Amino acid sequence: MRLYINECIKAFCRCSTIGIFLALAVLNGVLLWVNETSKEEQLYTAGQYKAVYDSIDKMNADEALEKLTQMQNELDILEQLSFGEEVSDIYTDADTKYLLEKYNGKSYLKFCDDIYTERQLIADALKEVQACAEYGGYLDGIDAQARKMTGISLFAEPDSFSYKNIAKTPDDFAHLKGSTLTPASSKGIDMATGFLPTDIAAFLMIMTVVVTIVTREKELDQITLSRTTYKGRMPLGIAKLMTCFTAAFAALFLLFSVNLAAGYFTYGYGNISRQIQSVYSFNGSDLKISVVQYLGLFLLSKFVVYCLFAVLIYLITTVSNSSVKVYAVLAVILAAEAVMYYTIPSASYLCPFKYINLIAFANTHDIFAKYLNLNIFGEPFGYKTVFVVSLVVLLLTFSILSVAFYARQRVIMNRSRRLSFIIFKGRNTSLFLQECYKVFIGERVLFILLAFGAFVWFGYTPINEKFASSDEIYYKQYMLKLEGEFTPEKEHFLVDEQSKFDKAQEDMQRELAEGNVFAAMKYQNILASQTAFEQVKAHAEYLRSTDGGEFVYDSGYKLLTGDESAGNKDTTLALTALAMLICTLTYVYCVEYQTGASVLLHSTPRGRKAVFLRKLVIGTIVLTVIYILTYAPYFYNVLNAYGTRQLSAPACSLEHLSGWNLSILEYLILISVLRYLGMIVAMLLIYFVSSKAKSFISSLLIETVVLIVPLVLFLLDVSAFKWFGLSPVIISNV
């Protein structure tokens, strides 16, 4: 017990650990609130949503459904009346004069300030209440669907997984028949338990503790002493394991105290004794539990998942004899797990790799909210059962292995300490060359850059100009024909082209009316390019509103300037560049503190400014190589595939760059310079963090939180993070 208490004191009483925990807890709460209140598709506020459910609080599902349906019908009529449309033929029972007076007086607005927001609010609440009211029909539909599908020849083979899965489903839902659901707020439960960035914050909290009690001790060579003591092996390994579990509990308590409070005060939970299927996202769950039971089960499951995170990190830090390996192995594992989770289809025979997965386990909300059977050797196994069994097996296995390996671990050897004698044996006294040798050879940055260059070289695949349909081919032909300034001649061409299509349509309709059934085929070639022409005409309308905008075939330029067609390419490139920057430059200052050279540097005339300037130059060289290897292949690939026509045209010729008074070339140069400057700032930040943290693994953790995590969260559609830290500069196209 004393060992455990001492390990907890060591882990949790450090100012840095306390600061990281509190900062991540606050950041999680802020992000949760921002994510929930900045949804562009949701026009109404949380208070208005709560007000709707307060108005139906004492009603059962059928009564609430009737009331909300009536409100929605009334809003539909009022909206049509506001446009001056005649509704008496459609709504025969409606008193249009009364409703029009009601519309003019806005007395129909019970929750919001305008009819559009009110309609969306009522429609969303109606959808949730309707799911409660019609739950019995939903269960009957499962039985009917199963009977129907087992009769289809495609699924009728009794030995197939599809047949067994379909036949198993009605039995799994049979115990829910007769359930009566009470409508109440659903969004609070989803907000509190479905926010994935909370798990990223928990992972970082847990990693902070494990790094402190394992890797930090290895770096400081304290493990040599502990291995020689009476309780320095197995008992100490067990104490550290229990400390990891304590870190998991601390992360769970801090983060979900915030989440549960935020969900309650934002939307409310309603009657927590009601059945979980009354929460809209859980309508398809096969668990017969209450909301409060779900919350308890969720927190318990999440705690075990966090314990699995903790013991996995503990195992990796114990086995690895290098801080770099800890970071690299964790990065590879998480990347591989993410790729499997997001790319393997649910119906694939590889689905166990998708769902027996750390990312899937972290998404605990969906595990309980959805019904799913996994295809394991052709048999359907309920995912919830697989989740529990695999979680327990993995936790026990990793725990035993981590303690066993800890008792036999090796000390991390500082490479720079071994190289320090070699460096100063040389005949060259140039400070710059000594720093170059230390960074490029001693810290193996040269080998990392060569490996990255080889990866880029062998991974380079020339892209070809892609056309998703014939419309895109016609669009390209039009834009190449019209490229350049918007002249009167081009205006006449558009008018003539429109006349051609109008005449073809009229002639085709006349011939069809005369009974010529082949008329559509006759005019098919003429009208084939009409859809593309409509796009060109819409773009021409946009160009009329610009100052000097020109016709430009923009498919390639869109990929380089942040258009929606480029997807997340800018973010993934920024993520690659920053990850490489962290891997190559973190050791530059950490090694001085780990070898004790910092004392010498601080006490000599050329040990501060002169050394810093040389490290800055070396860092800039490394940064430039990474920048070129990251961005140059993509720019070359796109421009080689799509060409560089009209590169000097105004950037406002591209609709998503309407506010820029630059040429396309100048805009590309601008974002390239901004990215380079952003990487310089990131380099300085890495130097600052590593000089203050004085530990390689601690520096990696802090730099990952500051530089990498915001980009990862942005990739996970937490849009607020595109403006966080260096993200807008590194991405540039925001």
XYZ file of N, CA and C in Angstrom, residues 32-55 57 120-121 124-125 128 183-195 258-272 274 279:
180
model
N -17.036 21.057 -25.580
C -18.363 20.441 -25.563
C -19.440 21.499 -25.759
N -19.295 22.609 -25.043
C -20.276 23.693 -25.144
C -20.245 24.321 -26.544
N -19.048 24.610 -27.044
C -18.922 25.224 -28.367
C -19.477 24.294 -29.439
N -19.157 23.016 -29.351
C -19.639 22.050 -30.342
C -21.159 21.965 -30.341
N -21.752 22.058 -29.173
C -23.209 21.906 -29.070
C -23.946 23.175 -29.485
N -23.339 24.326 -29.282
C -24.033 25.591 -29.567
C -23.675 26.169 -30.927
N -22.754 25.557 -31.647
C -22.331 26.100 -32.944
C -22.749 25.210 -34.104
N -23.749 24.356 -33.906
C -24.225 23.497 -34.984
C -24.997 24.337 -35.989
N -24.442 24.432 -37.195
C -25.047 25.295 -38.208
C -26.422 24.799 -38.638
N -26.613 23.472 -38.600
C -27.894 22.932 -39.063
C -29.003 23.096 -38.031
N -28.653 23.458 -36.784
C -29.656 23.607 -35.721
C -29.888 25.094 -35.469
N -31.064 25.589 -35.848
C -31.359 27.012 -35.738
C -31.797 27.419 -34.332
N -32.429 26.524 -33.606
C -32.979 26.870 -32.290
C -31.935 26.684 -31.192
N -32.230 27.265 -30.036
C -31.311 27.185 -28.901
C -31.702 26.040 -27.973
N -30.810 25.731 -27.045
C -31.092 24.678 -26.071
C -32.278 25.062 -25.185
N -32.365 26.338 -24.826
C -33.489 26.787 -23.998
C -34.821 26.607 -24.687
N -34.873 26.855 -25.989
C -36.109 26.674 -26.747
C -36.473 25.196 -26.851
N -35.460 24.356 -26.988
C -35.689 22.909 -27.029
C -36.272 22.423 -25.703
N -35.718 22.897 -24.598
C -36.227 22.519 -23.278
C -37.661 23.003 -23.090
N -37.958 24.191 -23.627
C -39.304 24.751 -23.470
C -40.357 23.879 -24.142
N -40.019 23.283 -25.291
C -40.966 22.393 -25.976
C -41.309 21.214 -25.075
N -40.289 20.594 -24.497
C -40.549 19.426 -23.649
C -41.207 19.810 -22.325
N -40.981 21.023 -21.858
C -41.700 21.488 -20.662
C -43.198 21.604 -20.954
N -43.530 21.942 -22.213
C -44.945 22.107 -22.574
C -45.679 20.776 -22.695
N -44.713 18.061 -20.699
C -44.100 17.304 -19.606
C -45.055 16.287 -18.975
N -38.494 24.098 -37.521
C -37.429 23.114 -37.314
C -37.487 22.543 -35.902
N -37.721 23.395 -34.920
C -37.793 22.944 -33.529
C -38.934 21.954 -33.338
N -38.207 18.576 -35.110
C -37.251 17.722 -34.400
C -37.883 17.086 -33.171
N -38.637 17.875 -32.415
C -39.307 17.331 -31.230
C -40.358 16.300 -31.633
N -38.802 12.927 -32.376
C -38.432 12.196 -31.168
C -39.656 11.616 -30.460
N -42.029 10.320 -23.486
C -41.204 11.299 -24.204
C -40.553 12.297 -23.251
N -39.304 12.602 -23.493
C -38.550 13.589 -22.714
C -37.334 13.989 -23.529
N -36.611 14.968 -23.046
C -35.449 15.492 -23.755
C -34.433 14.393 -24.044
N -33.997 14.315 -25.302
C -33.013 13.312 -25.708
C -31.610 13.894 -25.857
N -31.531 15.169 -26.189
C -30.249 15.759 -26.539
C -29.287 15.843 -25.359
N -29.787 15.935 -24.138
C -28.904 16.026 -22.975
C -28.076 14.762 -22.792
N -28.716 13.605 -22.955
C -28.007 12.318 -22.821
C -26.952 12.183 -23.905
N -27.312 12.535 -25.134
C -26.355 12.446 -26.241
C -25.186 13.398 -26.042
N -25.477 14.594 -25.560
C -24.417 15.573 -25.333
C -23.437 15.096 -24.270
N -23.944 14.508 -23.199
C -23.093 14.111 -22.075
C -22.273 12.867 -22.377
N -22.787 11.958 -23.180
C -22.123 10.656 -23.338
C -21.643 10.365 -24.759
N -21.841 11.283 -25.702
C -21.478 10.996 -27.084
C -20.428 11.905 -27.676
N -19.622 12.575 -26.819
C -18.623 13.537 -27.307
C -17.264 12.866 -27.360
N -17.873 17.132 -15.762
C -18.137 18.292 -16.620
C -19.206 17.958 -17.660
N -19.055 16.811 -18.320
C -19.996 16.442 -19.389
C -21.415 16.263 -18.875
N -21.555 15.548 -17.761
C -22.896 15.294 -17.220
C -23.546 16.580 -16.737
N -22.743 17.438 -16.127
C -23.290 18.727 -15.683
C -23.685 19.577 -16.889
N -22.840 19.583 -17.922
C -23.146 20.368 -19.121
C -24.412 19.855 -19.805
N -24.556 18.541 -19.909
C -25.752 17.980 -20.527
C -27.011 18.313 -19.745
N -26.898 18.268 -18.409
C -28.071 18.536 -17.567
C -28.501 20.000 -17.660
N -27.543 20.914 -17.549
C -27.898 22.339 -17.531
C -28.194 22.878 -18.925
N -27.723 22.205 -19.962
C -27.992 22.673 -21.326
C -29.353 22.198 -21.822
N -29.608 20.897 -21.751
C -30.855 20.338 -22.275
C -31.731 19.692 -21.213
N -31.115 19.228 -20.130
C -31.864 18.458 -19.149
C -31.959 17.000 -19.552
N -32.301 16.152 -18.604
C -32.390 14.714 -18.851
C -33.823 14.187 -18.800
N -34.762 15.008 -18.350
C -36.122 14.520 -18.206
C -36.216 13.517 -17.070
N -37.201 12.656 -17.130
C -37.394 11.611 -16.122
C -36.368 10.496 -16.356
N -35.366 10.406 -15.462
C -34.273 9.453 -15.696
C -34.671 8.009 -15.375
N -37.228 6.676 -16.906
C -37.896 6.191 -18.115
C -36.979 5.250 -18.871
N -34.995 7.838 -25.405
C -33.961 8.724 -25.961
C -33.834 8.376 -27.440
